[in-house]
Amino acid sequence: MSSILVTGANGFVGHAVCRALSGRGHVVTGLVRRGEVESDGVRTWRHDVADFSGLREAWPKDYSPECVVHLAGRVHVMRDDAPDIQAAFNATNVDGALRVAQAAHARGVRRLVFVSSIKAVAETDGGMPLDESTPLAPLDAYGRSKREAEERLRRFAEETGLELVVVRPPLVYGPGVGANFLQMMNVLWRRLPLPLGAVDVRRSLLFNDNLASALMHCATDARAANSCFHVTDGEDLSVTELLRELGCHLSKPARLFPVAPSLLRVAGTLTGRVAQIERLTMSLRVDSSHIGERLDWRPPFSVEEGLAATASWYRATH
């Protein structure tokens, strides 16, 4: 079994990754800024310095894991009040990631698994599912920071021999999810009507336990070295299908009425919610066949199982 360091280990995805790795017998250390890693058998390493400054000097001299799974970063939010949003994303997602890679390499780490985002590629699929060969054309500060981090890390890996594995997930959901997915469940729970009955575009999703499984393969499978993988649940639901299925699992049937997507986009422009409306009315399908072909990986959970687990968590906390 391997010794693996997970950054951002007490986050939404970090919990699932630590649980999956330790459950398979790997020796796992969680690197966090504060608090404790709440996963059985996972050791906590605290480094409470922004953007991983000083990590190389703080790295224990007797600790040399085989792999680092780098999850920590500044996440995408709808309203960011940083005075320079791009600089803020770059400081954490680019400079911070490079510091992790440099510190890891200095301590003899063989592989870095960098969790990027499909937003480093695009916001919509343009009529064809996005695969690993699709040119990178991010549209927002978060996506641009992830693209820049990939490029900087790839150059560093080429110069040093560090094995780099890049993983680009779409929207990740599961127990403990926040942001837009949580807001959607809040609306369903309150039985509020939604004007989305005519939105039939499909968007790829990823259950957090499926992502954890994929990252475990990327951390431990020799065939993953120096590769990039898109990872999804393998089944793309339309927006209306997602709402209906999630409402069913919540025992709160979705109340949908049809409004033409073009009118929704006009409403988004008038109300300053263009980005939110585009996410609901534009297709974003991701081709994740490469990781299956290269690593023989298949998502262990179906979309239905992932949504059921997420809804069960939500019901238990509301």
Short mmCIF file of C-alpha atoms in Angstrom, two decimals:
data_model
loop_
_atom_site.label_atom_id
_atom_site.label_comp_id
_atom_site.label_asym_id
_atom_site.label_seq_id
_atom_site.Cartn_x
_atom_site.Cartn_y
_atom_site.Cartn_z
CA MET A 1 0.00 0.00 0.00
CA SER A 2 1.05 3.59 -0.63
CA SER A 3 1.68 6.58 1.58
CA ILE A 4 -0.40 9.47 0.23
CA LEU A 5 -0.73 13.13 1.22
CA VAL A 6 -4.08 14.84 0.54
CA THR A 7 -4.27 18.63 0.60
CA GLY A 8 -7.64 20.17 1.47
CA ALA A 9 -8.44 16.96 3.32
CA ASN A 10 -11.22 18.44 5.46
CA GLY A 11 -13.13 19.83 2.47
CA PHE A 12 -16.20 18.42 0.71
CA VAL A 13 -14.20 16.26 -1.71
CA GLY A 14 -11.27 15.78 0.66
CA HIS A 15 -13.38 13.82 3.15
CA ALA A 16 -14.47 11.39 0.43
CA VAL A 17 -10.92 10.97 -0.92
CA CYS A 18 -9.39 10.33 2.51
CA ARG A 19 -12.15 7.85 3.32
CA ALA A 20 -11.64 5.98 0.05
CA LEU A 21 -7.84 5.83 0.36
CA SER A 22 -7.74 4.79 4.01
CA GLY A 23 -10.49 2.26 3.37
CA ARG A 24 -8.22 0.55 0.86
CA GLY A 25 -5.37 0.38 3.37
CA HIS A 26 -3.29 3.32 2.16
CA VAL A 27 -1.42 5.40 4.73
CA VAL A 28 -3.05 8.82 4.44
CA THR A 29 -2.05 12.21 5.81
CA GLY A 30 -4.37 15.17 5.41
CA LEU A 31 -2.79 18.60 4.96
CA VAL A 32 -5.14 21.31 6.25
CA ARG A 33 -4.89 24.91 7.40
CA ARG A 34 -6.88 24.39 10.58
CA GLY A 35 -8.89 21.80 12.46
CA GLU A 36 -8.57 18.03 12.27
CA VAL A 37 -9.19 15.60 9.43
CA GLU A 38 -12.42 13.83 10.36
CA SER A 39 -11.64 10.52 8.67
CA ASP A 40 -10.74 7.41 10.64
CA GLY A 41 -7.11 6.41 10.34
CA VAL A 42 -6.02 9.67 8.67
CA ARG A 43 -3.24 11.68 10.26
CA THR A 44 -3.62 15.48 10.34
CA TRP A 45 -0.84 17.85 9.28
CA ARG A 46 -1.65 21.53 9.84
CA HIS A 47 0.07 24.28 7.88
CA ASP A 48 -1.86 27.46 8.59
CA VAL A 49 -0.21 29.71 6.04
CA ALA A 50 -2.02 31.14 3.04
CA ASP A 51 -1.30 29.73 -0.42
CA PHE A 52 1.14 27.14 0.98
CA SER A 53 3.88 29.69 1.60
CA GLY A 54 6.77 28.12 3.48
CA LEU A 55 5.54 24.58 2.88
CA ARG A 56 8.90 23.32 1.71
CA GLU A 57 10.61 24.51 4.89
CA ALA A 58 7.78 23.17 7.09
CA TRP A 59 7.73 19.72 5.46
CA PRO A 60 8.80 17.07 8.02
CA LYS A 61 12.22 15.72 7.10
CA ASP A 62 11.20 12.14 7.83
CA TYR A 63 8.02 12.23 5.71
CA SER A 64 8.19 11.20 2.05
CA PRO A 65 4.90 9.93 0.63
CA GLU A 66 4.76 8.32 -2.80
CA CYS A 67 2.01 10.66 -4.00
CA VAL A 68 0.31 13.98 -3.24
CA VAL A 69 -3.34 14.50 -4.21
CA HIS A 70 -3.75 18.27 -4.43
CA LEU A 71 -7.37 19.25 -3.79
CA ALA A 72 -6.96 22.51 -1.89
CA GLY A 73 -7.66 25.71 -3.75
CA ARG A 74 -9.75 28.82 -4.07
CA VAL A 75 -13.13 27.60 -5.25
CA HIS A 76 -15.45 29.13 -7.79
CA VAL A 77 -18.27 31.19 -6.24
CA MET A 78 -21.00 33.22 -7.92
CA ARG A 79 -20.19 36.45 -6.07
CA ASP A 80 -16.54 37.03 -5.22
CA ASP A 81 -15.70 40.29 -3.41
CA ALA A 82 -11.91 40.13 -3.81
CA PRO A 83 -10.57 43.47 -5.13
CA ASP A 84 -8.66 41.66 -7.90
CA ILE A 85 -10.45 38.37 -8.52
CA GLN A 86 -7.95 36.99 -11.02
CA ALA A 87 -4.99 37.75 -8.76
CA ALA A 88 -6.74 36.10 -5.82
CA PHE A 89 -7.44 32.91 -7.79
CA ASN A 90 -3.91 32.82 -9.18
CA ALA A 91 -2.29 33.29 -5.77
CA THR A 92 -3.94 30.12 -4.44
CA ASN A 93 -4.65 27.97 -7.47
CA VAL A 94 -1.47 28.68 -9.44
CA ASP A 95 1.25 29.85 -7.05
CA GLY A 96 -0.02 27.65 -4.22
CA ALA A 97 -0.18 24.55 -6.42
CA LEU A 98 3.35 25.16 -7.67
CA ARG A 99 4.62 25.49 -4.08
CA VAL A 100 3.04 22.15 -3.25
CA ALA A 101 4.71 20.56 -6.26
CA GLN A 102 8.10 22.08 -5.42
CA ALA A 103 7.92 21.00 -1.78
CA ALA A 104 6.78 17.50 -2.73
CA HIS A 105 9.54 17.04 -5.28
CA ALA A 106 12.15 18.25 -2.79
CA ARG A 107 11.05 15.49 -0.40
CA GLY A 108 11.22 12.76 -3.02
CA VAL A 109 7.52 12.48 -3.86
CA ARG A 110 7.09 10.53 -7.09
CA ARG A 111 3.64 11.69 -8.27
CA LEU A 112 1.34 14.71 -7.97
CA VAL A 113 -2.36 14.35 -8.78
CA PHE A 114 -3.72 17.82 -9.49
CA VAL A 115 -7.48 18.27 -9.33
CA SER A 116 -8.26 20.93 -11.92
CA SER A 117 -11.74 21.62 -13.35
CA ILE A 118 -13.63 21.25 -16.59
CA LYS A 119 -13.95 25.05 -16.38
CA ALA A 120 -10.28 25.14 -17.44
CA VAL A 121 -11.55 23.92 -20.81
CA ALA A 122 -14.90 25.64 -21.43
CA GLU A 123 -18.29 26.59 -20.02
CA THR A 124 -20.31 24.83 -22.73
CA ASP A 125 -19.65 21.89 -25.04
CA GLY A 126 -20.34 23.63 -28.38
CA GLY A 127 -22.25 20.61 -29.67
CA MET A 128 -19.59 17.96 -28.88
CA PRO A 129 -18.67 16.46 -25.51
CA LEU A 130 -15.41 17.89 -24.17
CA ASP A 131 -12.52 15.44 -24.16
CA GLU A 132 -8.90 15.77 -23.13
CA SER A 133 -7.89 17.02 -26.60
CA THR A 134 -10.34 19.94 -26.60
CA PRO A 135 -8.44 23.27 -26.71
CA LEU A 136 -8.51 25.11 -23.40
CA ALA A 137 -10.63 28.28 -23.56
CA PRO A 138 -11.73 29.18 -20.00
CA LEU A 139 -14.05 32.16 -19.63
CA ASP A 140 -13.80 33.17 -15.98
CA ALA A 141 -11.09 33.87 -13.43
CA TYR A 142 -11.43 30.48 -11.76
CA GLY A 143 -11.15 28.57 -15.04
CA ARG A 144 -8.18 30.68 -16.16
CA SER A 145 -6.38 30.02 -12.87
CA LYS A 146 -6.88 26.26 -13.28
CA ARG A 147 -5.56 26.37 -16.85
CA GLU A 148 -2.52 28.37 -15.78
CA ALA A 149 -1.89 25.96 -12.91
CA GLU A 150 -1.99 23.00 -15.29
CA GLU A 151 0.50 24.68 -17.61
CA ARG A 152 2.89 25.70 -14.82
CA LEU A 153 2.76 22.28 -13.18
CA ARG A 154 3.33 20.54 -16.50
CA ARG A 155 6.46 22.60 -17.16
CA PHE A 156 7.72 21.88 -13.65
CA ALA A 157 7.09 18.16 -14.10
CA GLU A 158 8.93 18.11 -17.43
CA GLU A 159 11.92 19.86 -15.85
CA THR A 160 12.12 17.65 -12.75
CA GLY A 161 10.71 14.25 -13.70
CA LEU A 162 7.83 14.53 -11.23
CA GLU A 163 4.89 12.47 -12.49
CA LEU A 164 1.89 14.75 -13.00
CA VAL A 165 -1.69 13.54 -13.33
CA VAL A 166 -4.35 16.17 -14.10
CA VAL A 167 -8.00 15.44 -13.35
CA ARG A 168 -10.78 17.70 -14.63
CA PRO A 169 -14.15 17.06 -12.96
CA PRO A 170 -17.41 18.82 -13.89
CA LEU A 171 -19.90 19.82 -11.16
CA VAL A 172 -19.32 17.58 -8.13
CA TYR A 173 -22.21 16.71 -5.82
CA GLY A 174 -22.81 14.44 -2.87
CA PRO A 175 -23.50 14.58 0.90
CA GLY A 176 -22.23 17.88 2.25
CA VAL A 177 -22.45 19.69 -1.10
CA GLY A 178 -22.86 23.47 -1.06
CA ALA A 179 -23.14 26.33 -3.54
CA ASN A 180 -25.53 26.05 -6.49
CA PHE A 181 -26.41 22.38 -6.02
CA LEU A 182 -27.45 23.03 -2.43
CA GLN A 183 -29.51 26.04 -3.53
CA MET A 184 -31.29 23.83 -6.06
CA MET A 185 -32.19 21.35 -3.33
CA ASN A 186 -33.39 24.20 -1.12
CA VAL A 187 -35.79 25.30 -3.87
CA LEU A 188 -37.06 21.75 -4.38
CA TRP A 189 -37.47 21.25 -0.65
CA ARG A 190 -39.64 24.39 -0.41
CA ARG A 191 -41.72 23.21 -3.39
CA LEU A 192 -41.15 26.48 -5.21
CA PRO A 193 -42.16 26.53 -8.91
CA LEU A 194 -39.29 26.56 -11.40
CA PRO A 195 -39.51 27.84 -15.01
CA LEU A 196 -37.29 25.02 -16.29
CA GLY A 197 -39.76 22.56 -17.75
CA ALA A 198 -38.56 23.26 -21.30
CA VAL A 199 -34.80 23.01 -20.62
CA ASP A 200 -33.65 19.73 -22.17
CA VAL A 201 -29.90 20.40 -22.45
CA ARG A 202 -27.62 17.87 -20.79
CA ARG A 203 -24.84 18.53 -18.33
CA SER A 204 -22.32 16.08 -16.93
CA LEU A 205 -22.13 15.59 -13.17
CA LEU A 206 -19.82 13.72 -10.81
CA PHE A 207 -20.75 12.10 -7.49
CA ASN A 208 -18.01 12.82 -4.94
CA ASP A 209 -17.48 9.13 -4.13
CA ASN A 210 -16.97 8.46 -7.85
CA LEU A 211 -14.40 11.26 -7.96
CA ALA A 212 -12.68 9.80 -4.89
CA SER A 213 -12.49 6.41 -6.61
CA ALA A 214 -11.00 7.94 -9.76
CA LEU A 215 -8.44 9.93 -7.78
CA MET A 216 -7.39 6.80 -5.92
CA HIS A 217 -6.70 5.11 -9.26
CA CYS A 218 -4.80 8.16 -10.49
CA ALA A 219 -2.67 8.15 -7.34
CA THR A 220 -1.77 4.46 -7.39
CA ASP A 221 -1.95 3.13 -10.96
CA ALA A 222 1.36 3.28 -12.84
CA ARG A 223 -0.54 3.72 -16.12
CA ALA A 224 -1.84 7.12 -14.98
CA ALA A 225 1.58 8.79 -15.02
CA ASN A 226 1.79 12.06 -16.95
CA SER A 227 -1.80 11.88 -18.16
CA CYS A 228 -4.91 14.07 -18.10
CA PHE A 229 -8.35 12.61 -17.36
CA HIS A 230 -11.91 13.90 -17.55
CA VAL A 231 -14.09 12.14 -14.98
CA THR A 232 -17.91 11.96 -14.84
CA ASP A 233 -20.68 9.69 -13.60
CA GLY A 234 -20.96 8.37 -17.15
CA GLU A 235 -24.60 9.41 -17.59
CA ASP A 236 -25.64 12.94 -18.53
CA LEU A 237 -29.06 14.07 -17.30
CA SER A 238 -31.03 16.94 -18.75
CA VAL A 239 -31.78 19.77 -16.34
CA THR A 240 -35.41 18.71 -16.11
CA GLU A 241 -34.43 15.05 -15.53
CA LEU A 242 -32.03 16.09 -12.77
CA LEU A 243 -34.67 18.19 -11.02
CA ARG A 244 -37.34 15.52 -11.28
CA GLU A 245 -35.08 12.72 -10.07
CA LEU A 246 -33.65 14.75 -7.22
CA GLY A 247 -37.14 15.90 -6.23
CA CYS A 248 -38.27 12.28 -6.20
CA HIS A 249 -35.43 11.29 -3.85
CA LEU A 250 -36.29 14.25 -1.62
CA SER A 251 -39.97 13.24 -1.63
CA LYS A 252 -40.62 16.76 -2.92
CA PRO A 253 -41.71 16.39 -6.57
CA ALA A 254 -40.29 19.19 -8.72
CA ARG A 255 -42.85 21.83 -9.73
CA LEU A 256 -41.72 22.71 -13.25
CA PHE A 257 -43.42 24.88 -15.83
CA PRO A 258 -42.11 25.50 -19.36
CA VAL A 259 -40.46 28.78 -20.36
CA ALA A 260 -38.42 29.03 -23.56
CA PRO A 261 -34.66 29.07 -22.83
CA SER A 262 -34.31 32.23 -24.94
CA LEU A 263 -36.70 34.04 -22.59
CA LEU A 264 -34.82 32.71 -19.58
CA ARG A 265 -31.60 34.17 -20.97
CA VAL A 266 -33.31 37.54 -21.48
CA ALA A 267 -34.51 37.42 -17.88
CA GLY A 268 -30.98 36.57 -16.77
CA THR A 269 -29.62 39.63 -18.58
CA LEU A 270 -32.23 41.90 -17.00
CA THR A 271 -31.65 40.58 -13.49
CA GLY A 272 -27.86 40.31 -13.61
CA ARG A 273 -27.93 36.50 -13.48
CA VAL A 274 -26.49 35.72 -16.88
CA ALA A 275 -23.98 33.17 -15.59
CA GLN A 276 -26.58 31.27 -13.55
CA ILE A 277 -29.04 31.11 -16.46
CA GLU A 278 -26.36 30.00 -18.92
CA ARG A 279 -25.47 27.10 -16.63
CA LEU A 280 -29.08 25.99 -16.76
CA THR A 281 -29.73 26.51 -20.46
CA MET A 282 -26.44 25.56 -22.15
CA SER A 283 -25.17 22.02 -22.69
CA LEU A 284 -21.95 20.92 -20.96
CA ARG A 285 -21.28 17.27 -21.71
CA VAL A 286 -17.90 15.78 -20.81
CA ASP A 287 -16.36 12.70 -22.44
CA SER A 288 -14.78 10.59 -19.71
CA SER A 289 -14.02 7.51 -21.80
CA HIS A 290 -10.23 8.01 -21.68
CA ILE A 291 -9.84 7.12 -18.00
CA GLY A 292 -11.83 3.94 -18.61
CA GLU A 293 -9.69 2.96 -21.56
CA ARG A 294 -6.38 3.84 -19.88
CA LEU A 295 -6.99 2.74 -16.28
CA ASP A 296 -9.93 0.34 -16.64
CA TRP A 297 -11.85 2.65 -14.30
CA ARG A 298 -15.64 2.74 -14.14
CA PRO A 299 -17.72 4.84 -11.75
CA PRO A 300 -18.66 2.56 -8.84
CA PHE A 301 -21.92 4.46 -8.24
CA SER A 302 -24.68 5.32 -10.68
CA VAL A 303 -26.19 8.80 -10.97
CA GLU A 304 -29.32 7.50 -9.26
CA GLU A 305 -27.29 6.16 -6.34
CA GLY A 306 -25.36 9.43 -6.04
CA LEU A 307 -28.52 11.56 -6.06
CA ALA A 308 -30.20 9.23 -3.57
CA ALA A 309 -27.24 9.53 -1.16
CA THR A 310 -27.20 13.32 -1.55
CA ALA A 311 -30.94 13.59 -0.95
CA SER A 312 -30.71 11.29 2.09
CA TRP A 313 -28.06 13.56 3.60
CA TYR A 314 -30.17 16.63 2.86
CA ARG A 315 -33.30 15.16 4.47
CA ALA A 316 -31.32 14.21 7.57
CA THR A 317 -30.02 17.77 7.99
CA HIS A 318 -33.24 19.71 7.30
#
